[in-house]
């Protein structure tokens, strides 16, 4: 029983980390109807900025500066890419984010370097063992995983409040529904886009710091986003809590599959299992677990 | 008159087209294509290797005026560790330079697999220092491949020798956590043979590219509690594996990485927590005060001509790249003893690579004392040397923690020959008679 609990716990913790990245996808989709493929690149860019700044200054200052960089990036994305694409088809905007991805990845490595940059948050690296009397060998708990879970929880709560309770949040949702209609009632589309990309940049920065403290900041962080795609498919593109629940299901599912199915069918399932699960969900519930059902007037 | 004018214009155009080619054919230059990955997922490991490789080429030009007066020219091509891009780089650079490409060293087993047939057709040697196809050590079949200084089979054999020295392996468990790619799968046949011979159980745990997420793999390690873990990773997979080993409290002292899993980028993210982690040192570790390093600083970095950060001269992968370039340069030098002190074709360099004899005196003369063991190649043996040590991360740096081991050729050679023979039959390659050729 102990090993099973550990696998489930491990899956939940990994799922929380995926959710952190998935939140960025959801935010931009929810507020602008754009599936932002560049979210992974933003995680890398933000983490690189933070890691390099923190080599020269205290971490809080580095965090503020890195956030400044992400706001500047949001402004540039709106100014140089999105502004000229207002009212274009979703697929056009999606492809534009592909371009942004490669540009950001290259620029990040050009400015900040392509080495590994450690982020030390000062947390104990060795795990804690609990319930040793109940289970043989006990259950392992990692402090940094718990911190990631707490951070993700706080982010979800604050984002849910932001979308539901603030005027800006409501404006963001209006823009997502219809660009033109939102503009016609006086919602400043350009400013709204800068805000949402900035908020997404903030989420990317937090995700980048959490992942970077585990693996070191390096290019691979950009690939973490690939794990977040099945998470948003499963949870729903428009749901903040869905990103969390989707992440947890994917996390637990892939760990159980790898540990219990892997030895039977050869292992290496951890990467593709999430996509298999997402495909099944697409067939059964295309809008995801918590996504809004899309109804068009005929 | 009109015809004459036309002819004159045509002749000038032809001359203008051919002039650079003629000049290039006359140039005393040896062109070296440099396949690198300075960007992308594997760049933290690719960059120091590339810096060491390029610095050595520069050093030969700056310090010695080239190879016996033949200047080295080179061009980098970014592969991103992707096989398709590696092949593209190969096609673009193979005919460059007055005599074509000297030889390729793609730093990727995947690209090596893709190029093995191509280099044979184009007559260009393929250097795979410490990687590539293990059976290509048999030069009677793999005429153009040179897995110099050690193959993965040699590495696997040495790792088993080392842990066997600690006590009988009978009834023990060894887990192989490997990159699920041709590179990661290479040691499996040797480890399986050793498992039969020594009576240990081999657990095979694949990790899919790039290996960022390995929690499930390491939870299996925690459940199975193997006596040793052999890590066969590259890039972020290594640092993620060490991190997850810490997360499941697997003792780092019982972990052994192959020589591509035991460099600074692998341990730096975990730093002190990685203390005790072991790895194979492919003849060298992170030495930075050999003669060659002093020359790197004096002739290149102090003059602002070095590649990368001066502080990184002597890092594990920098040294690996440097030695890889040295072996290519020495192959040219050896080739010149037969074909003359001029730019050589790939075919002539291949002869040099097959007749390398870098003995202790030559190692000293090259300023490589302490970071290289004697190496001698032949028609039958394209590996040339099979020695390695174990080095261990102490939280801040690597240091040696074992004596020299040598790959057991009595055990390995029959496997190499059998696999090479199988390849020859598949590809309908006529095996060379090395007795006649030597």
XYZ file of C-alpha atoms in Angstrom:
736
model
C 0.000 0.000 0.000
C 2.876 2.355 0.852
C 4.337 2.331 -2.680
C 0.909 2.971 -4.217
C 0.379 5.972 -1.951
C 3.822 7.274 -2.899
C 3.091 6.922 -6.598
C -0.233 8.749 -6.213
C 1.397 11.474 -4.109
C 4.249 11.773 -6.603
C 1.699 12.070 -9.393
C -0.245 14.757 -7.553
C 2.906 16.776 -6.974
C 4.023 16.444 -10.606
C 0.494 17.352 -11.646
C 0.630 20.561 -9.649
C 3.792 21.526 -11.532
C 2.100 20.877 -14.886
C -0.845 22.923 -13.698
C 1.405 25.899 -13.052
C 2.317 25.986 -16.737
C -1.214 25.090 -17.869
C -2.557 28.115 -15.983
C -0.694 30.374 -18.403
C -2.382 28.702 -21.379
C -5.803 29.015 -19.770
C -5.349 32.658 -18.862
C -4.585 33.810 -22.372
C -7.193 31.569 -23.957
C -9.842 32.631 -21.477
C -9.109 36.302 -21.965
C -8.350 36.519 -25.655
C -9.419 33.283 -27.293
C -5.816 32.687 -28.396
C -4.157 29.346 -27.768
C -0.728 30.639 -26.805
C 1.818 28.084 -27.937
C 4.554 30.404 -26.633
C 3.703 29.721 -22.976
C 6.604 27.250 -22.602
C 9.033 29.701 -24.161
C 7.748 32.366 -21.765
C 8.453 30.048 -18.824
C 12.030 29.618 -20.095
C 12.518 33.327 -20.779
C 11.149 34.398 -17.393
C 13.212 31.814 -15.522
C 16.371 32.762 -17.421
C 15.819 36.433 -16.613
C 15.227 35.677 -12.926
C 18.205 33.295 -12.639
C 20.638 35.692 -14.319
C 19.392 38.732 -12.403
C 19.571 36.879 -9.091
C 23.278 36.223 -9.704
C 23.846 39.946 -9.233
C 21.127 41.059 -6.828
C 18.833 39.813 -4.030
C 16.077 37.470 -5.163
C 13.121 39.792 -4.465
C 14.724 42.516 -6.613
C 15.496 39.962 -9.325
C 11.851 38.840 -9.213
C 10.563 42.387 -9.680
C 13.010 43.039 -12.521
C 12.142 39.755 -14.244
C 8.469 40.668 -13.924
C 9.295 43.994 -15.541
C 10.891 42.134 -18.428
C 7.756 40.014 -18.840
C 5.519 43.113 -18.873
C 7.771 44.653 -21.507
C 7.499 41.454 -23.519
C 3.699 41.528 -23.218
C 3.653 45.096 -24.491
C 5.904 44.220 -27.426
C 3.825 41.159 -28.313
C 0.666 43.272 -28.364
C 2.305 46.118 -30.263
C 4.214 44.109 -32.852
C 2.132 40.966 -33.317
C -1.404 41.010 -31.959
C -2.491 44.554 -32.813
C -2.425 43.865 -36.519
C -4.274 40.574 -36.083
C -7.441 41.842 -34.372
C -10.523 39.974 -35.644
C -8.440 37.431 -37.479
C -9.301 33.745 -37.266
C -8.131 31.900 -34.144
C -5.815 29.738 -36.231
C -3.967 32.868 -37.470
C -3.386 34.009 -33.905
C -2.343 30.498 -32.901
C 0.232 30.372 -35.692
C 1.489 33.810 -34.696
C 2.236 32.402 -31.239
C 4.349 29.711 -32.936
C 6.512 32.462 -34.354
C 6.660 34.156 -30.968
C 7.791 30.836 -29.423
C 10.832 30.428 -31.624
C 11.707 34.099 -31.379
C 11.536 34.128 -27.578
C 13.510 30.883 -27.264
C 16.296 32.217 -29.467
C 16.301 35.678 -27.917
C 16.348 34.266 -24.380
C 19.397 32.128 -25.088
C 21.087 34.976 -26.952
C 20.644 37.463 -24.110
C 20.951 35.217 -21.068
C 23.027 32.295 -22.394
C 22.281 28.622 -22.933
C 24.058 27.157 -19.928
C 22.402 25.742 -16.803
C 21.668 28.391 -14.193
C 20.779 27.101 -10.731
C 18.069 28.717 -8.613
C 18.507 27.995 -4.932
C 15.407 28.888 -2.948
C 17.095 27.618 0.198
C 14.649 24.741 0.651
C 15.870 21.400 2.003
C 16.623 19.085 -0.913
C 16.450 15.839 1.010
C 12.925 14.391 1.392
C 11.071 13.869 4.668
C 9.843 10.404 5.548
C 6.467 10.190 7.275
C 4.260 7.329 8.529
C 7.227 5.031 9.035
C 5.267 3.033 11.600
C 2.329 2.506 9.282
C 4.119 1.601 6.060
C 7.376 -0.220 5.567
C 9.942 2.362 4.538
C 7.479 5.175 5.216
C 6.143 7.698 2.719
C 8.451 10.248 1.120
C 7.438 13.880 1.028
C 9.427 16.608 -0.735
C 9.317 20.068 0.723
C 9.768 21.804 -2.632
C 6.844 19.848 -4.067
C 4.689 20.976 -1.168
C 5.770 24.552 -1.782
C 4.838 24.204 -5.468
C 1.414 22.917 -4.444
C 0.923 25.858 -2.085
C 2.009 28.338 -4.761
C -0.318 26.775 -7.340
C -3.210 26.874 -4.877
C -2.593 30.544 -4.093
C -2.347 31.388 -7.797
C -5.610 29.655 -8.639
C -7.420 31.380 -5.823
C -6.153 34.832 -6.732
C -6.782 34.332 -10.465
C -10.302 33.050 -9.861
C -11.017 36.147 -7.741
C -9.424 38.379 -10.379
C -11.618 37.013 -13.172
C -14.851 36.934 -11.169
C -14.651 39.955 -8.941
C -12.707 42.686 -10.726
C -13.768 44.937 -13.581
C -10.604 44.104 -15.514
C -11.321 40.408 -15.101
C -14.817 40.840 -16.509
C -13.406 42.898 -19.382
C -10.956 40.101 -20.134
C -13.810 37.617 -20.353
C -15.766 39.941 -22.601
C -12.807 40.257 -24.982
C -12.530 36.489 -25.129
C -16.196 36.191 -26.141
C -16.033 38.668 -29.020
C -13.231 41.132 -29.865
C -15.477 43.428 -31.899
C -18.358 43.480 -29.442
C -15.977 44.188 -26.588
C -14.445 47.085 -28.483
C -17.870 48.471 -29.373
C -18.818 48.776 -25.693
C -15.616 50.677 -24.972
C -13.299 47.967 -23.697
C -9.757 48.943 -24.728
C -8.697 45.780 -26.499
C -5.013 46.668 -26.776
C -4.641 47.423 -23.084
C -6.550 44.283 -22.158
C -4.182 42.161 -24.236
C -1.135 43.715 -22.586
C -2.682 42.991 -19.184
C -3.485 39.375 -19.941
C -0.075 38.648 -21.462
C 1.512 40.315 -18.420
C -0.523 38.178 -16.016
C 0.444 35.152 -18.076
C 4.057 36.314 -17.895
C 3.722 36.432 -14.104
C 2.408 32.858 -14.039
C 5.279 31.853 -16.370
C 7.774 33.476 -14.012
C 6.402 31.604 -10.999
C 6.341 28.308 -12.921
C 9.862 28.954 -14.215
C 11.208 29.590 -10.716
C 9.573 26.460 -9.299
C 10.755 24.236 -12.192
C 14.131 25.979 -12.352
C 14.771 25.330 -8.668
C 14.322 21.611 -9.380
C 16.184 21.187 -12.681
C 18.263 24.319 -12.989
C 17.189 26.897 -15.546
C 17.915 25.506 -18.974
C 16.311 25.200 -22.372
C 14.373 22.077 -21.400
C 12.022 24.218 -19.329
C 10.428 25.300 -22.605
C 9.452 21.679 -23.217
C 7.575 21.438 -19.936
C 4.789 23.276 -21.763
C 4.244 20.201 -23.897
C 3.087 18.433 -20.751
C 0.637 21.236 -20.052
C -1.217 20.815 -23.363
C -2.953 17.551 -22.404
C -3.668 19.133 -19.041
C -5.679 21.972 -20.600
C -7.396 19.602 -23.014
C -8.521 17.542 -20.072
C -9.361 20.376 -17.705
C -10.883 22.697 -20.289
C -9.288 25.658 -22.042
C -11.348 28.218 -20.191
C -11.230 26.943 -16.646
C -8.656 27.958 -14.064
C -9.693 25.213 -11.598
C -9.805 22.873 -14.612
C -6.078 23.456 -15.166
C -5.423 22.288 -11.642
C -7.725 19.277 -11.699
C -6.491 18.325 -15.197
C -2.906 18.559 -14.007
C -3.595 16.318 -11.046
C -5.360 13.690 -13.172
C -2.578 13.702 -15.770
C 0.113 13.610 -13.093
C -1.383 10.694 -11.203
C -2.408 8.849 -14.380
C 1.003 8.930 -15.995
C 2.821 7.900 -12.829
C 0.480 4.968 -12.210
C 0.816 3.930 -15.856
C 4.610 4.103 -15.800
C 5.016 2.257 -12.518
C 2.371 -0.442 -12.965
C 1.996 -0.788 -16.747
C 5.563 0.125 -17.690
C 7.210 -3.115 -16.582
C 4.593 -5.094 -18.533
C 4.712 -3.211 -21.838
C 8.281 -1.954 -21.780
C 8.346 1.354 -19.949
C 8.788 4.874 -21.232
C 5.020 5.576 -20.991
C 5.341 8.659 -18.856
C 5.617 11.042 -21.786
C 2.909 9.824 -24.132
C 0.351 8.499 -21.666
C -0.893 12.036 -20.965
C -1.640 12.552 -24.659
C -3.467 9.231 -24.872
C -5.641 10.228 -21.939
C -6.293 13.653 -23.466
C -7.340 12.048 -26.758
C -9.839 9.834 -24.978
C -11.268 12.903 -23.246
C -11.520 14.754 -26.547
C -13.721 11.978 -27.883
C -15.985 11.892 -24.854
C -15.995 15.514 -23.707
C -14.336 17.863 -26.232
C -14.705 20.961 -24.038
C -12.819 19.282 -21.202
C -13.968 18.604 -17.668
C -14.641 22.214 -16.720
C -14.644 23.955 -20.107
C -17.562 26.009 -21.350
C -19.795 24.160 -23.764
C -19.532 25.930 -27.121
C -22.886 26.610 -28.742
C -23.211 28.504 -32.024
C -26.438 30.103 -33.218
C -27.497 28.777 -36.606
C 32.884 40.200 -84.118
C 29.648 39.526 -82.293
C 30.612 35.866 -81.869
C 34.072 36.849 -80.642
C 32.567 39.211 -78.100
C 30.172 36.498 -76.953
C 33.047 34.046 -76.544
C 35.074 36.582 -74.589
C 32.179 37.270 -72.226
C 31.579 33.528 -71.807
C 35.265 32.885 -71.174
C 35.389 35.649 -68.557
C 32.314 34.217 -66.860
C 33.820 30.734 -66.811
C 37.106 32.113 -65.433
C 35.247 34.102 -62.786
C 33.373 30.975 -61.730
C 36.383 28.741 -61.650
C 38.878 31.177 -60.166
C 37.857 30.678 -56.504
C 37.793 26.913 -57.006
C 41.302 26.936 -58.464
C 42.540 29.222 -55.722
C 40.864 26.998 -53.154
C 42.448 23.871 -54.636
C 45.814 25.504 -54.285
C 45.211 26.744 -50.745
C 47.173 24.901 -48.101
C 44.156 24.453 -45.914
C 42.561 21.496 -44.197
C 38.821 21.942 -43.804
C 37.193 20.583 -40.653
C 33.391 20.569 -40.399
C 32.272 21.118 -36.808
C 28.830 19.734 -35.995
C 27.656 21.286 -32.757
C 24.608 22.013 -30.665
C 24.915 25.385 -29.040
C 21.152 25.869 -28.767
C 18.257 23.702 -27.683
C 17.635 21.062 -25.076
C 21.113 19.580 -25.063
C 23.051 22.843 -25.348
C 24.332 22.932 -21.732
C 26.342 19.813 -22.602
C 26.918 20.635 -26.267
C 28.421 24.077 -25.708
C 31.475 23.124 -23.574
C 32.271 20.218 -25.908
C 32.059 22.518 -28.938
C 34.223 25.150 -27.220
C 36.935 22.598 -26.453
C 36.816 21.219 -29.997
C 37.046 24.599 -31.685
C 39.686 25.898 -29.256
C 41.971 22.991 -30.092
C 41.690 23.673 -33.831
C 42.454 27.337 -33.186
C 45.374 26.417 -30.945
C 47.010 24.274 -33.630
C 46.841 27.240 -35.998
C 47.978 29.849 -33.471
C 50.719 27.875 -31.736
C 51.990 25.559 -34.469
C 50.982 27.411 -37.622
C 48.680 24.529 -38.573
C 49.388 20.847 -39.089
C 52.896 20.780 -40.551
C 52.197 24.129 -42.165
C 48.690 23.246 -43.353
C 46.266 25.737 -41.797
C 43.030 24.413 -40.393
C 39.832 26.054 -41.535
C 36.537 25.096 -39.976
C 32.850 25.842 -40.091
C 30.313 25.178 -37.376
C 26.923 23.753 -38.215
C 24.165 23.667 -35.607
C 22.468 20.277 -35.359
C 20.426 20.857 -32.205
C 21.172 17.141 -31.511
C 18.553 16.350 -34.163
C 19.396 13.570 -36.596
C 17.750 15.238 -39.609
C 19.633 18.476 -39.023
C 22.856 16.531 -38.509
C 22.441 14.867 -41.900
C 21.671 18.245 -43.451
C 24.897 19.678 -41.962
C 26.828 16.692 -43.280
C 25.501 17.135 -46.817
C 26.251 20.854 -46.742
C 29.814 20.551 -45.492
C 31.118 17.269 -46.874
C 32.575 18.783 -50.048
C 33.760 22.062 -48.580
C 37.425 23.062 -48.512
C 40.167 22.319 -51.041
C 40.117 18.579 -50.313
C 36.623 18.180 -48.878
C 35.770 17.453 -45.276
C 38.573 16.024 -43.124
C 36.185 13.984 -41.032
C 32.966 14.359 -39.058
C 32.440 14.151 -35.305
C 28.708 14.759 -34.775
C 28.541 14.161 -30.986
C 25.335 12.197 -31.406
C 24.815 8.466 -31.633
C 21.593 9.056 -33.583
C 23.429 11.126 -36.218
C 26.219 8.520 -36.225
C 23.711 5.800 -37.124
C 22.353 8.005 -39.923
C 25.805 8.857 -41.312
C 27.469 5.444 -41.130
C 26.448 4.426 -44.647
C 26.882 7.902 -46.090
C 30.503 8.323 -44.960
C 31.404 5.000 -46.549
C 29.958 6.165 -49.866
C 31.617 9.593 -49.640
C 34.911 8.244 -48.263
C 35.048 10.484 -45.194
C 36.027 9.187 -41.736
C 33.473 9.400 -38.938
C 35.050 10.042 -35.541
C 32.859 9.136 -32.573
C 35.057 9.685 -29.544
C 33.456 7.820 -26.675
C 30.111 7.293 -28.385
C 28.497 5.894 -31.524
C 28.049 2.286 -32.556
C 29.998 -0.036 -30.285
C 30.460 -2.702 -32.960
C 32.119 -0.113 -35.193
C 35.302 -0.772 -33.203
C 35.735 -3.595 -35.708
C 37.466 -1.802 -38.572
C 37.277 -4.834 -40.831
C 33.574 -4.063 -41.299
C 33.330 -0.416 -40.285
C 36.166 0.956 -42.372
C 35.111 4.600 -41.930
C 33.980 4.645 -38.282
C 36.375 5.448 -35.435
C 34.868 5.133 -31.934
C 38.195 6.210 -30.471
C 39.048 6.060 -26.756
C 36.153 3.829 -25.770
C 32.757 2.558 -26.832
C 29.599 2.228 -24.758
C 30.273 -1.476 -24.471
C 33.677 -0.727 -23.008
C 32.033 1.738 -20.621
C 29.410 -0.790 -19.497
C 32.062 -3.441 -18.986
C 34.203 -1.120 -16.875
C 31.249 -0.096 -14.714
C 30.470 -3.756 -14.010
C 34.153 -4.427 -13.248
C 34.104 -1.569 -10.753
C 30.999 -2.613 -8.836
C 32.047 -6.278 -8.953
C 35.240 -5.261 -7.182
C 33.138 -4.072 -4.239
C 31.717 -7.559 -3.697
C 30.078 -10.429 -5.515
C 27.212 -9.363 -7.754
C 25.420 -12.672 -7.421
C 21.784 -12.119 -6.466
C 22.144 -8.344 -6.619
C 20.101 -5.883 -8.640
C 21.487 -3.277 -10.999
C 19.088 -0.741 -12.513
C 19.940 0.854 -15.839
C 18.184 4.211 -16.115
C 18.666 5.060 -19.757
C 17.803 7.618 -22.412
C 15.264 5.836 -24.602
C 17.277 6.287 -27.816
C 20.018 4.440 -29.743
C 22.532 6.025 -27.349
C 20.775 4.838 -24.210
C 20.134 1.334 -25.513
C 23.740 0.706 -26.531
C 24.982 -0.822 -23.245
C 22.061 -3.254 -22.867
C 23.600 -6.252 -24.708
C 26.795 -6.053 -22.628
C 24.933 -5.609 -19.360
C 22.668 -8.545 -20.186
C 25.699 -10.731 -20.867
C 27.280 -9.586 -17.613
C 24.022 -10.265 -15.743
C 24.202 -13.884 -16.930
C 27.886 -14.152 -16.121
C 27.774 -12.575 -12.654
C 24.243 -13.639 -11.683
C 22.749 -10.215 -11.033
C 19.315 -8.971 -12.052
C 19.236 -6.146 -14.583
C 16.319 -3.706 -14.322
C 15.881 -1.653 -17.477
C 14.196 1.694 -16.887
C 13.834 3.813 -20.021
C 13.377 7.573 -19.845
C 11.913 9.291 -22.882
C 13.516 12.385 -24.396
C 14.311 14.881 -23.002
C 13.912 13.349 -19.546
C 12.648 16.369 -17.658
C 10.081 14.316 -15.749
C 11.331 11.047 -14.198
C 9.424 10.767 -10.957
C 7.775 7.469 -11.912
C 11.119 5.964 -12.908
C 12.666 6.824 -9.586
C 9.657 5.649 -7.624
C 10.314 2.290 -9.273
C 13.938 2.558 -8.165
C 12.692 3.200 -4.621
C 10.366 0.200 -4.790
C 12.877 -2.167 -6.345
C 15.817 -0.938 -4.235
C 18.595 -1.897 -6.658
C 22.095 -2.222 -5.274
C 23.442 0.052 -7.977
C 21.998 2.431 -10.544
C 23.799 2.953 -13.831
C 22.772 6.213 -15.422
C 22.956 6.407 -19.223
C 21.663 9.873 -19.898
C 22.509 13.081 -21.716
C 21.511 16.665 -21.192
C 18.782 17.557 -18.741
C 18.044 13.874 -18.183
C 21.164 13.622 -16.008
C 20.452 16.527 -13.697
C 16.781 15.493 -13.477
C 17.845 11.927 -12.588
C 20.178 13.108 -9.839
C 17.453 15.385 -8.542
C 14.911 12.549 -8.460
C 17.448 10.223 -6.829
C 17.700 12.812 -4.062
C 13.888 13.003 -3.902
C 13.581 9.258 -3.312
C 16.619 9.179 -1.019
C 18.564 6.835 -3.280
C 22.204 6.949 -2.127
C 24.306 8.897 -4.621
C 27.261 6.694 -3.686
C 25.526 3.772 -5.400
C 24.945 5.700 -8.623
C 27.306 5.489 -11.578
C 26.943 7.532 -14.722
C 28.476 6.767 -18.069
C 31.077 9.346 -19.158
C 28.315 11.395 -20.823
C 26.464 11.569 -17.506
C 29.303 12.743 -15.327
C 30.199 16.337 -16.072
C 29.570 19.714 -14.460
C 26.191 20.447 -16.149
C 24.859 17.201 -14.674
C 25.711 17.895 -11.056
C 25.697 21.684 -10.784
C 21.904 22.093 -10.460
C 21.942 19.863 -7.364
C 25.426 20.921 -6.214
C 26.019 19.703 -2.643
C 23.025 17.355 -2.719
C 24.687 15.453 -5.559
C 27.752 14.784 -3.390
C 28.935 11.199 -3.728
C 27.537 10.695 -7.237
C 30.012 8.734 -9.359
C 30.694 8.619 -13.039
C 33.082 7.190 -15.544
C 35.970 9.437 -16.467
C 36.847 8.672 -20.074
C 40.597 8.919 -19.449
C 40.223 12.540 -18.350
C 38.185 14.422 -15.789
C 38.245 18.189 -15.209
C 42.014 18.725 -15.286
C 42.890 22.289 -16.185
C 46.607 22.609 -15.695
C 48.100 20.290 -18.305
C 50.444 21.788 -20.888
C 47.661 22.024 -23.424
C 45.488 24.046 -21.038
C 48.314 26.488 -20.372
C 48.685 26.898 -24.124
C 44.938 27.426 -24.530
C 45.123 30.289 -22.069
C 48.388 31.736 -23.427
C 47.717 31.524 -27.154
C 43.950 31.965 -27.209
C 42.110 33.204 -24.116
C 44.684 35.777 -22.995
C 44.623 37.198 -26.506
C 40.842 37.300 -26.660
C 40.749 34.512 -29.239
C 39.306 31.779 -27.030
C 35.864 30.284 -27.453
C 33.581 30.654 -24.467
C 34.495 31.534 -20.918
C 38.163 31.256 -19.883
C 37.046 29.748 -16.546
C 35.549 26.781 -18.367
C 38.843 25.699 -19.920
C 39.408 22.275 -18.427
C 35.818 21.388 -17.591
C 34.973 17.742 -18.249
C 33.149 18.272 -21.530
C 35.564 20.971 -22.672
C 38.375 18.446 -22.269
C 36.342 15.820 -24.154
C 35.806 18.198 -27.080
C 39.465 19.188 -27.025
C 40.628 15.553 -27.118
C 38.160 14.775 -29.893
C 39.658 17.546 -32.030
C 43.170 16.411 -31.099
C 42.468 12.900 -32.402
C 41.237 14.317 -35.680
C 44.304 16.550 -35.991
C 46.628 13.651 -35.145
C 44.900 11.543 -37.807
C 45.733 14.225 -40.363
C 49.306 14.427 -39.072
C 49.664 10.654 -39.290
C 48.157 10.682 -42.781
C 50.730 13.275 -43.830
C 53.537 10.831 -43.035
C 52.306 8.728 -45.934
C 50.715 11.216 -48.300
C 52.894 14.289 -47.774
C 52.614 17.522 -45.812
C 49.652 18.897 -47.710
C 45.890 19.083 -47.265
C 44.534 15.543 -47.212
C 41.353 14.032 -48.555
C 38.962 12.185 -46.271
C 40.300 8.888 -47.570
C 43.868 9.846 -46.685
C 42.795 11.028 -43.221
C 41.058 7.682 -42.737
C 44.388 5.960 -43.286
C 45.911 8.236 -40.662
C 43.133 7.441 -38.192
C 43.640 3.736 -38.727
C 47.366 3.997 -38.085
C 47.398 6.225 -35.041
C 50.030 5.503 -32.438
C 49.894 8.083 -29.697
C 52.379 6.783 -27.147
C 53.497 8.254 -23.838
C 56.162 10.417 -25.496
C 53.689 11.827 -27.994
C 51.144 12.452 -25.223
C 53.781 14.458 -23.363
C 54.717 16.379 -26.485
C 51.062 17.251 -27.027
C 50.796 18.588 -23.472
C 48.220 15.942 -22.592
C 50.053 14.353 -19.690
C 47.609 12.917 -17.187
C 44.496 13.342 -19.306
C 45.127 10.711 -21.908
C 46.380 7.145 -22.073
C 48.342 5.708 -25.015
C 46.171 4.936 -28.020
C 46.978 2.696 -30.966
C 44.593 1.883 -33.777
C 44.712 -0.723 -36.502
C 42.581 -2.191 -39.248
C 40.990 -4.518 -36.689
C 40.800 -2.078 -33.811
C 39.253 1.328 -34.463
C 38.779 2.003 -30.772
C 42.470 2.276 -29.944
C 42.184 2.464 -26.148
C 39.796 1.046 -23.573
C 40.776 2.667 -20.290
C 38.745 4.639 -17.807
C 38.569 5.582 -14.149
C 35.788 6.525 -11.796
C 35.468 10.101 -10.657
C 33.160 11.346 -7.936
C 31.392 14.654 -7.354
C 32.314 16.138 -3.966
C 29.709 18.886 -4.021
C 31.829 21.386 -5.892
C 34.125 19.460 -8.238
C 35.044 16.026 -9.623
C 37.937 13.977 -8.312
C 39.227 10.499 -9.121
C 38.184 7.738 -6.753
C 39.492 4.628 -8.482
C 42.473 3.232 -10.299
C 42.500 2.608 -14.017
C 40.259 -0.067 -15.459
C 40.588 -1.530 -18.904
C 37.678 -2.889 -20.927
C 37.945 -6.672 -21.026
C 38.548 -7.331 -24.695
C 38.346 -11.092 -24.252
C 34.765 -10.594 -23.204
C 33.908 -7.684 -25.502
C 35.689 -8.554 -28.740
C 33.586 -11.624 -29.638
C 30.452 -9.518 -29.128
C 31.867 -6.709 -31.270
C 32.820 -9.119 -34.036
C 29.510 -10.973 -33.967
C 27.522 -7.749 -34.173
C 29.782 -6.316 -36.888
C 29.443 -9.520 -38.882
C 25.677 -9.305 -38.602
C 25.800 -5.720 -39.851
C 28.065 -6.718 -42.740
C 25.630 -9.451 -43.758
C 22.649 -7.090 -43.543
C 24.310 -4.374 -45.590
C 26.168 -6.790 -47.878
C 29.548 -5.344 -46.940
C 32.594 -7.323 -47.886
C 34.726 -7.723 -44.773
C 38.297 -6.498 -45.120
C 41.133 -8.943 -44.638
C 43.099 -7.034 -42.031
C 45.981 -9.487 -42.108
C 46.623 -8.610 -45.736
C 46.193 -4.895 -45.195
C 48.501 -4.562 -42.195
